[in-house]
mmCIF file of C-alpha atoms (C1' of nucleotides) in Angstrom:
data_model
loop_
_atom_site.group_PDB
_atom_site.id
_atom_site.type_symbol
_atom_site.label_atom_id
_atom_site.label_comp_id
_atom_site.label_asym_id
_atom_site.label_seq_id
_atom_site.Cartn_x
_atom_site.Cartn_y
_atom_site.Cartn_z
ATOM 1 C CA MET A 1 -15.945 -23.276 15.281
ATOM 2 C CA ASP A 2 -13.994 -26.402 14.636
ATOM 3 C CA MET A 3 -13.305 -27.366 18.190
ATOM 4 C CA GLY A 4 -10.974 -30.043 17.012
ATOM 5 C CA GLU A 5 -8.521 -27.317 16.168
ATOM 6 C CA LEU A 6 -8.752 -25.768 19.572
ATOM 7 C CA ARG A 7 -7.155 -28.204 21.854
ATOM 8 C CA ILE A 8 -8.196 -27.966 25.497
ATOM 9 C CA HIS A 9 -6.501 -25.006 27.157
ATOM 10 C CA SER A 10 -3.962 -25.820 29.768
ATOM 11 C CA GLU A 11 -1.150 -24.008 31.426
ATOM 12 C CA GLU A 12 1.399 -25.629 29.180
ATOM 13 C CA GLU A 13 2.129 -23.987 25.890
ATOM 14 C CA ILE A 14 -0.298 -24.632 23.078
ATOM 15 C CA GLU A 15 1.002 -24.085 19.615
ATOM 16 C CA PRO A 16 -0.968 -21.114 18.289
ATOM 17 C CA ARG A 17 -2.772 -21.530 15.021
ATOM 18 C CA ARG A 18 -1.222 -19.945 11.964
ATOM 19 C CA GLY A 19 -2.219 -19.327 8.403
ATOM 20 C CA PRO A 20 -5.522 -18.158 6.952
ATOM 21 C CA TRP A 21 -8.283 -17.181 9.335
ATOM 22 C CA THR A 22 -11.547 -19.088 9.398
ATOM 23 C CA SER A 23 -14.901 -17.312 9.449
ATOM 24 C CA ASP A 24 -15.408 -18.623 12.982
ATOM 25 C CA GLU A 25 -12.206 -17.041 14.147
ATOM 26 C CA ASP A 26 -13.190 -13.800 12.458
ATOM 27 C CA PHE A 27 -16.527 -13.942 14.222
ATOM 28 C CA LEU A 28 -14.918 -14.505 17.611
ATOM 29 C CA LEU A 29 -12.459 -11.680 17.174
ATOM 30 C CA THR A 30 -15.016 -9.219 15.822
ATOM 31 C CA ASN A 31 -17.472 -10.012 18.579
ATOM 32 C CA TYR A 32 -14.906 -9.696 21.295
ATOM 33 C CA ILE A 33 -13.641 -6.350 20.064
ATOM 34 C CA ALA A 34 -17.189 -5.070 19.625
ATOM 35 C CA ILE A 35 -17.769 -5.711 23.312
ATOM 36 C CA HIS A 36 -14.384 -5.055 24.883
ATOM 37 C CA GLY A 37 -12.600 -2.879 22.368
ATOM 38 C CA GLU A 38 -9.113 -3.170 20.963
ATOM 39 C CA GLY A 39 -5.819 -3.322 22.780
ATOM 40 C CA ARG A 40 -3.735 -5.745 24.842
ATOM 41 C CA TRP A 41 -3.708 -8.159 21.974
ATOM 42 C CA ASN A 42 -2.107 -11.101 23.722
ATOM 43 C CA SER A 43 -4.683 -11.197 26.484
ATOM 44 C CA LEU A 44 -7.406 -10.372 23.997
ATOM 45 C CA ALA A 45 -6.487 -13.435 21.976
ATOM 46 C CA ARG A 46 -6.744 -15.595 25.087
ATOM 47 C CA CYS A 47 -9.939 -14.077 26.416
ATOM 48 C CA ALA A 48 -11.651 -14.261 23.058
ATOM 49 C CA GLY A 49 -10.927 -17.978 22.953
ATOM 50 C CA LEU A 50 -8.686 -17.643 19.949
ATOM 51 C CA ASN A 51 -5.759 -19.962 19.632
ATOM 52 C CA ARG A 52 -3.790 -17.234 17.912
ATOM 53 C CA THR A 53 -0.961 -14.948 18.867
ATOM 54 C CA GLY A 54 -1.814 -11.402 19.802
ATOM 55 C CA LYS A 55 0.164 -10.282 16.812
ATOM 56 C CA SER A 56 -1.927 -12.365 14.496
ATOM 57 C CA CYS A 57 -5.157 -11.019 15.993
ATOM 58 C CA ARG A 58 -3.994 -7.446 15.736
ATOM 59 C CA LEU A 59 -3.012 -7.883 12.107
ATOM 60 C CA ARG A 60 -6.246 -9.591 11.200
ATOM 61 C CA TRP A 61 -8.303 -6.880 12.848
ATOM 62 C CA LEU A 62 -6.375 -3.916 11.487
ATOM 63 C CA ASN A 63 -5.949 -5.188 7.968
ATOM 64 C CA TYR A 64 -9.188 -7.013 7.378
ATOM 65 C CA LEU A 65 -11.923 -7.017 9.992
ATOM 66 C CA ARG A 66 -11.969 -3.385 11.056
ATOM 67 C CA PRO A 67 -15.297 -1.923 9.869
ATOM 68 C CA ASP A 68 -13.726 1.101 8.221
ATOM 69 C CA VAL A 69 -11.093 -0.796 6.310
ATOM 70 C CA ARG A 70 -11.263 -0.338 2.575
ATOM 71 C CA ARG A 71 -9.898 -2.908 0.188
ATOM 72 C CA GLY A 72 -9.748 -3.246 -3.536
ATOM 73 C CA ASN A 73 -9.101 -0.729 -6.274
ATOM 74 C CA ILE A 74 -6.635 1.945 -5.356
ATOM 75 C CA THR A 75 -8.066 5.059 -6.971
ATOM 76 C CA PRO A 76 -5.920 7.442 -9.037
ATOM 77 C CA ALA A 77 -6.176 9.985 -6.242
ATOM 78 C CA GLU A 78 -4.903 7.434 -3.777
ATOM 79 C CA GLN A 79 -2.116 6.434 -6.138
ATOM 80 C CA LEU A 80 -1.147 10.047 -6.394
ATOM 81 C CA LEU A 81 -0.991 10.412 -2.640
ATOM 82 C CA ILE A 82 1.010 7.244 -2.213
ATOM 83 C CA ILE A 83 3.579 8.309 -4.762
ATOM 84 C CA VAL A 84 3.886 11.797 -3.380
ATOM 85 C CA LEU A 85 4.128 10.684 0.207
ATOM 86 C CA GLN A 86 6.478 7.809 -0.509
ATOM 87 C CA SER A 87 8.809 10.156 -2.317
ATOM 88 C CA ARG A 88 8.773 12.380 0.708
ATOM 89 C CA TRP A 89 8.988 9.845 3.495
ATOM 90 C CA GLY A 90 10.268 6.674 1.924
ATOM 91 C CA ASN A 91 8.810 3.364 3.042
ATOM 92 C CA ARG A 92 7.060 4.790 6.085
ATOM 93 C CA TRP A 93 3.943 2.862 5.203
ATOM 94 C CA SER A 94 2.055 3.363 8.429
ATOM 95 C CA LYS A 95 2.647 7.086 8.260
ATOM 96 C CA ILE A 96 1.536 7.179 4.643
ATOM 97 C CA ALA A 97 -1.518 5.127 5.533
ATOM 98 C CA GLN A 98 -2.618 7.854 7.933
ATOM 99 C CA TYR A 99 -3.275 10.030 4.928
ATOM 100 C CA LEU A 100 -5.375 7.422 3.171
ATOM 101 C CA PRO A 101 -8.272 6.764 5.520
ATOM 102 C CA GLY A 102 -9.400 3.175 5.431
ATOM 103 C CA ARG A 103 -6.280 1.950 3.699
ATOM 104 C CA THR A 104 -3.840 -0.136 5.675
ATOM 105 C CA ASP A 105 -0.089 0.124 5.640
ATOM 106 C CA ASN A 106 -0.042 -3.431 4.382
ATOM 107 C CA GLU A 107 -2.182 -2.623 1.380
ATOM 108 C CA ILE A 108 -0.183 0.457 0.502
ATOM 109 C CA LYS A 109 3.010 -1.506 0.856
ATOM 110 C CA ASN A 110 1.624 -4.210 -1.403
ATOM 111 C CA TYR A 111 0.547 -1.627 -3.932
ATOM 112 C CA TRP A 112 3.987 -0.105 -3.962
ATOM 113 C CA ARG A 113 5.754 -3.381 -4.328
ATOM 114 C CA THR A 114 3.514 -4.855 -6.986
ATOM 115 C CA ARG A 115 2.695 -1.833 -9.132
ATOM 116 C CA VAL A 116 5.276 0.843 -8.614
ATOM 117 C CA GLN A 117 8.315 -1.356 -8.293
ATOM 118 C CA LYS A 118 7.172 -3.216 -11.368
ATOM 119 C CA HIS A 119 7.504 -0.049 -13.393
ATOM 120 C CA ALA A 120 10.923 0.589 -11.933
ATOM 121 C CA LYS A 121 11.896 -2.872 -13.042
ATOM 122 C CA GLN A 122 10.634 -2.153 -16.538
ATOM 123 C CA LEU A 123 12.714 1.007 -16.549
ATOM 124 C CA ARG A 124 15.630 -1.019 -15.342
ATOM 125 C CA CYS A 125 16.326 1.381 -12.548
ATOM 126 C CA ASP A 126 16.062 1.403 -8.808
ATOM 127 C CA VAL A 127 12.876 2.741 -7.201
ATOM 128 C CA ASN A 128 15.007 5.025 -5.082
ATOM 129 C CA SER A 129 17.020 6.382 -7.975
ATOM 130 C CA LYS A 130 16.669 9.941 -9.161
ATOM 131 C CA GLN A 131 15.840 8.557 -12.567
ATOM 132 C CA PHE A 132 12.784 6.771 -11.283
ATOM 133 C CA LYS A 133 11.684 9.629 -9.060
ATOM 134 C CA ASP A 134 11.802 11.870 -12.091
ATOM 135 C CA ALA A 135 9.752 9.346 -14.007
ATOM 136 C CA LEU A 136 7.155 9.448 -11.280
ATOM 137 C CA ARG A 137 7.108 13.189 -11.073
ATOM 138 C CA TYR A 138 7.131 14.054 -14.745
ATOM 139 C CA LEU A 139 5.237 11.143 -16.234
ATOM 140 C CA TRP A 140 3.184 9.324 -13.706
ATOM 141 C CA LEU A 141 1.939 12.181 -11.568
ATOM 142 C CA PRO A 142 0.696 14.362 -14.444
ATOM 143 C CA ARG A 143 -1.055 11.353 -15.863
ATOM 144 C CA LEU A 144 -2.725 10.598 -12.567
ATOM 145 C CA ILE A 145 -3.827 14.194 -12.256
ATOM 146 C CA GLU A 146 -5.352 13.974 -15.684
ATOM 147 C CA ARG A 147 -7.192 10.835 -14.744
ATOM 148 C CA ILE A 148 -8.480 12.389 -11.555
ATOM 149 C CA ALA A 149 -9.635 15.411 -13.503
ATOM 150 C CA ALA A 150 -11.369 13.143 -15.995
ATOM 151 C CA ASP A 151 -13.010 11.253 -13.156
ATOM 152 C CA ASN A 152 -14.170 14.526 -11.673
ATOM 153 C CA SER A 153 -15.690 15.589 -14.972
ATOM 154 C CA ALA A 154 -17.449 12.258 -15.297
ATOM 155 C CA ALA A 155 -18.692 12.502 -11.742
ATOM 156 C CA GLU A 156 -19.961 15.999 -12.361
ATOM 157 C CA ALA A 157 -21.825 14.828 -15.418
ATOM 158 C CA ALA A 158 -23.252 11.978 -13.420
ATOM 159 C CA ASP A 159 -24.244 14.335 -10.640
ATOM 160 C CA CYS A 160 -26.246 16.407 -13.089
ATOM 161 C CA GLY A 161 -28.193 13.359 -14.074
ATOM 162 C CA ASP A 162 -28.491 11.898 -10.637
ATOM 163 C CA LEU A 163 -28.296 14.396 -7.835
ATOM 164 C CA ALA A 164 -29.283 11.802 -5.289
ATOM 165 C CA GLY A 165 -26.328 9.591 -6.023
ATOM 166 C CA GLY A 166 -23.584 9.893 -3.455
ATOM 167 C CA ASP A 167 -20.009 9.101 -4.354
ATOM 168 C CA GLN A 168 -18.996 5.941 -2.586
ATOM 169 C CA THR A 169 -15.995 5.179 -4.708
ATOM 170 C CA PHE A 170 -13.680 8.089 -3.939
ATOM 171 C CA SER A 171 -12.991 8.414 -7.600
ATOM 172 C CA GLY A 172 -14.026 12.009 -7.841
ATOM 173 C CA GLY A 173 -17.189 13.858 -7.284
ATOM 174 C CA ASN A 174 -15.654 17.109 -6.204
ATOM 175 C CA ASN A 175 -15.896 20.376 -8.029
ATOM 176 C CA VAL A 176 -12.291 21.392 -8.191
ATOM 177 C CA ASP A 177 -11.247 23.134 -11.355
ATOM 178 C CA VAL A 178 -8.092 21.254 -12.186
ATOM 179 C CA ILE A 179 -7.164 23.066 -15.358
ATOM 180 C CA PRO A 180 -5.130 25.786 -13.632
ATOM 181 C CA LEU A 181 -3.348 23.095 -11.685
ATOM 182 C CA LEU A 182 -2.527 21.201 -14.830
ATOM 183 C CA GLU A 183 -1.365 24.334 -16.590
ATOM 184 C CA GLU A 184 0.796 25.217 -13.645
ATOM 185 C CA SER A 185 2.287 21.775 -13.660
ATOM 186 C CA GLY A 186 2.824 21.954 -17.407
ATOM 187 C CA ARG A 187 4.718 25.205 -17.155
ATOM 188 C CA GLU A 188 6.931 23.792 -14.505
ATOM 189 C CA SER A 189 7.648 20.739 -16.564
ATOM 190 C CA SER A 190 8.213 22.564 -19.844
ATOM 191 C CA SER A 191 10.834 24.742 -18.339
ATOM 192 C CA SER A 192 12.950 21.839 -17.382
ATOM 193 C CA SER A 193 12.073 18.727 -19.247
ATOM 194 C CA SER A 194 11.403 17.872 -22.829
ATOM 195 C CA VAL A 195 9.493 14.817 -21.761
ATOM 196 C CA GLY A 196 7.524 16.770 -19.249
ATOM 197 C CA SER A 197 6.916 19.588 -21.667
ATOM 198 C CA THR A 198 4.374 17.588 -23.567
ATOM 199 C CA SER A 199 3.264 15.329 -20.839
ATOM 200 C CA LEU A 200 0.510 17.704 -19.956
ATOM 201 C CA GLY A 201 0.008 19.138 -23.363
ATOM 202 C CA CYS A 202 -2.036 16.132 -24.337
ATOM 203 C CA SER A 203 -4.631 16.574 -21.676
ATOM 204 C CA THR A 204 -7.354 16.902 -24.246
ATOM 205 C CA ASP A 205 -6.951 13.410 -25.573
ATOM 206 C CA VAL A 206 -4.338 10.953 -24.507
ATOM 207 C CA THR A 207 -5.845 8.170 -26.520
ATOM 208 C CA THR A 208 -4.621 9.487 -29.841
ATOM 209 C CA GLY A 209 -1.175 10.183 -31.160
ATOM 210 C CA SER A 210 1.381 8.458 -33.273
ATOM 211 C CA PRO A 211 4.157 6.229 -32.019
ATOM 212 C CA ALA A 212 6.553 8.933 -33.087
ATOM 213 C CA ASN A 213 4.842 11.327 -30.770
ATOM 214 C CA ALA A 214 5.031 8.754 -28.081
ATOM 215 C CA VAL A 215 8.786 8.822 -28.134
ATOM 216 C CA SER A 216 9.386 12.488 -28.741
ATOM 217 C CA GLY A 217 6.452 13.735 -26.769
ATOM 218 C CA GLY A 218 5.133 11.599 -24.023
ATOM 219 C CA CYS A 219 1.364 11.337 -24.477
ATOM 220 C CA GLU A 220 1.314 7.739 -25.466
ATOM 221 C CA ILE A 221 4.129 6.955 -23.164
ATOM 222 C CA MET A 222 2.033 8.307 -20.400
ATOM 223 C CA GLN A 223 -0.928 6.360 -21.601
ATOM 224 C CA ASP A 224 0.872 3.109 -21.204
ATOM 225 C CA PHE A 225 3.484 4.365 -18.819
ATOM 226 C CA TRP A 226 6.654 2.604 -19.842
ATOM 227 C CA PRO A 227 6.128 -0.039 -22.451
ATOM 228 C CA PRO A 228 9.037 -2.407 -22.118
ATOM 229 C CA GLU A 229 9.317 -2.766 -25.894
ATOM 230 C CA THR A 230 10.515 0.807 -26.220
ATOM 231 C CA GLY A 231 13.642 -0.258 -24.433
ATOM 232 C CA CYS A 232 13.274 2.949 -22.511
ATOM 233 C CA GLU A 233 15.875 4.536 -24.730
ATOM 234 C CA TRP A 234 14.046 7.834 -24.698
ATOM 235 C CA TRP A 235 14.372 7.895 -20.997
ATOM 236 C CA ARG A 236 18.130 7.904 -21.094
ATOM 237 C CA GLU A 237 18.116 11.299 -22.750
ATOM 238 C CA PRO A 238 19.401 14.094 -20.503
ATOM 239 C CA VAL A 239 16.012 15.716 -20.244
ATOM 240 C CA MET A 240 15.557 15.768 -16.534
ATOM 241 C CA PRO A 241 15.755 18.887 -14.412
ATOM 242 C CA SER A 242 19.022 19.792 -12.846
ATOM 243 C CA PRO A 243 19.717 18.640 -9.306
ATOM 244 C CA GLY A 244 17.932 20.663 -6.705
ATOM 245 C CA GLU A 245 15.270 21.841 -9.109
ATOM 246 C CA TYR A 246 12.749 19.769 -7.343
ATOM 247 C CA ASP A 247 12.566 18.990 -3.708
ATOM 248 C CA TYR A 248 10.552 16.136 -2.339
ATOM 249 C CA ASP A 249 11.527 16.944 1.182
ATOM 250 C CA GLY A 250 10.673 20.590 1.174
ATOM 251 C CA GLY A 251 7.695 22.128 2.847
ATOM 252 C CA LEU A 252 5.744 21.191 5.889
ATOM 253 C CA MET A 253 3.401 18.275 5.767
ATOM 254 C CA PRO A 254 0.180 18.950 7.619
ATOM 255 C CA GLU A 255 -1.142 16.301 9.941
ATOM 256 C CA PRO A 256 -3.946 14.148 8.539
ATOM 257 C CA GLU A 257 -6.449 15.720 10.899
ATOM 258 C CA GLN A 258 -5.529 19.138 9.594
ATOM 259 C CA LEU A 259 -6.313 18.003 6.096
ATOM 260 C CA TRP A 260 -9.617 16.333 6.620
ATOM 261 C CA GLY A 261 -10.367 16.267 10.280
ATOM 262 C CA GLY A 262 -9.914 12.536 10.454
ATOM 263 C CA GLU A 263 -13.009 11.889 8.406
ATOM 264 C CA MET A 264 -13.429 10.504 4.977
ATOM 265 C CA ASN A 265 -15.341 12.679 2.610
ATOM 266 C CA ASP A 266 -15.280 13.623 -1.012
ATOM 267 C CA SER A 267 -13.312 16.789 -0.544
ATOM 268 C CA LEU A 268 -10.559 14.668 0.859
ATOM 269 C CA TRP A 269 -9.761 13.580 -2.643
ATOM 270 C CA SER A 270 -9.801 16.962 -4.279
ATOM 271 C CA VAL A 271 -7.009 17.367 -6.746
ATOM 272 C CA GLU A 272 -6.292 20.712 -5.199
ATOM 273 C CA ARG A 273 -5.447 19.217 -1.857
ATOM 274 C CA ILE A 274 -3.381 16.459 -3.314
ATOM 275 C CA TRP A 275 -1.544 18.914 -5.462
ATOM 276 C CA GLN A 276 -0.819 21.023 -2.417
ATOM 277 C CA LEU A 277 0.849 18.025 -0.870
ATOM 278 C CA GLN A 278 2.966 17.655 -3.952
ATOM 279 C CA GLN A 279 4.260 21.225 -3.789
ATOM 280 C "C1'" DA B 1 -7.755 -28.367 -21.730
ATOM 281 C "C1'" DA B 2 -3.814 -28.114 -19.211
ATOM 282 C "C1'" DA B 3 0.603 -26.624 -17.925
ATOM 283 C "C1'" DA B 4 3.535 -22.745 -17.043
ATOM 284 C "C1'" DC B 5 4.032 -18.349 -15.662
ATOM 285 C "C1'" DA B 6 2.741 -13.890 -13.501
ATOM 286 C "C1'" DT B 7 0.371 -11.213 -10.206
ATOM 287 C "C1'" DC B 8 -1.885 -10.171 -6.022
ATOM 288 C "C1'" DC B 9 -2.414 -9.963 -1.236
ATOM 289 C "C1'" DA B 10 -3.086 -12.001 3.451
ATOM 290 C "C1'" DA B 11 -0.241 -13.387 6.841
ATOM 291 C "C1'" DC B 12 4.133 -14.249 9.082
ATOM 292 C "C1'" DC B 13 8.784 -12.925 10.807
ATOM 293 C "C1'" DG B 14 12.289 -10.301 12.920
ATOM 294 C "C1'" DC B 15 13.434 -6.104 14.675
ATOM 295 C "C1'" DT B 16 12.851 -1.730 17.278
ATOM 296 C "C1'" DG B 17 11.205 1.183 20.658
ATOM 297 C "C1'" DC B 18 8.073 2.049 24.320
ATOM 298 C "C1'" DT B 19 5.926 0.796 28.721
ATOM 299 C "C1'" DT B 20 5.568 -1.688 32.800
ATOM 300 C "C1'" DT B 21 7.390 -4.147 36.647
ATOM 301 C "C1'" DC C 1 18.282 1.059 36.255
ATOM 302 C "C1'" DA C 2 17.508 -3.338 34.073
ATOM 303 C "C1'" DA C 3 14.666 -6.879 32.367
ATOM 304 C "C1'" DA C 4 10.483 -8.450 30.467
ATOM 305 C "C1'" DG C 5 6.503 -7.841 27.850
ATOM 306 C "C1'" DC C 6 4.100 -5.768 24.335
ATOM 307 C "C1'" DA C 7 2.722 -3.018 20.192
ATOM 308 C "C1'" DG C 8 3.880 -1.543 15.932
ATOM 309 C "C1'" DC C 9 6.633 -1.351 11.781
ATOM 310 C "C1'" DG C 10 8.721 -2.814 7.428
ATOM 311 C "C1'" DG C 11 10.386 -6.769 4.812
ATOM 312 C "C1'" DT C 12 9.306 -11.141 3.080
ATOM 313 C "C1'" DT C 13 6.810 -15.290 1.874
ATOM 314 C "C1'" DG C 14 3.595 -18.513 0.038
ATOM 315 C "C1'" DG C 15 -0.921 -19.721 -1.513
ATOM 316 C "C1'" DA C 16 -4.742 -18.334 -4.438
ATOM 317 C "C1'" DT C 17 -6.105 -16.514 -8.580
ATOM 318 C "C1'" DG C 18 -5.632 -14.842 -13.188
ATOM 319 C "C1'" DT C 19 -3.310 -14.888 -17.680
ATOM 320 C "C1'" DT C 20 -0.636 -16.701 -21.307
ATOM 321 C "C1'" DT C 21 1.244 -20.323 -24.063
#
DNA sequence: AAAACATCCAACCGCTGCTTT
DNA sequence: CAAAGCAGCGGTTGGATGTTT
């Protein structure tokens, strides 16, 4: 600890430290919480000898130091959940985070702002617009489901070769047969959307296909999402379902505990479960 | 190699609502 | 009941890092 930064405590107000946390501060906070637990952040900050606000301590603990916090790559399954839940609840990040164990509201919020809003920008539409929601539902979600299915297949193959290997990455590893789900989704899309009608029809191989197909079909579009160079002209076609044909707000959302009992496990990320949320 | 630009993400800020006094 | 204190939330910012020119 750099004691030079911690001026001698006195009753008069000491300007709390701000900015990036040092490893010493992390150590102090982690140690204190390990012994005394969380809560009462203002007094915790004082008692732990941290010249930080309670707010700052809480944020550091919840978003970074907590042992069960997961950072880094947002998996396709997690992306799927975020998109589905955001469409249902809006920017209720803490609520959404409850359904992604180990992920913080901050991380989900960052993901949304950096990745999802970027695509909205490329489409030149608002993230809250029907246009963009349709893009998510009929282009992004099917693609994510395909990726999850592919991950599952890869994980299955890996499991055959290495039964001892546990899945630590949440990228798959379950045994859900996704084909019926994809077919179901495809039927739904084909009945209402020319873009959606082929979005799932390319599940066998999204890496091939001509540029012409990309515009008229959707495989390649889905592969690269929305390449800015297309000018998104295809998207302006009146191919979306009529109002009321989909309903993001319908249905009852089970509590997180009901879904996975508050624990992280592989079945948590089954496509089946995620798809149920989407319905 | 370096400057310019883009992206990511940890951390802060202001606000709201709940609890305590 | 009102005021004060606190926790939590969502929006925003700025520095670090990566990528492009």
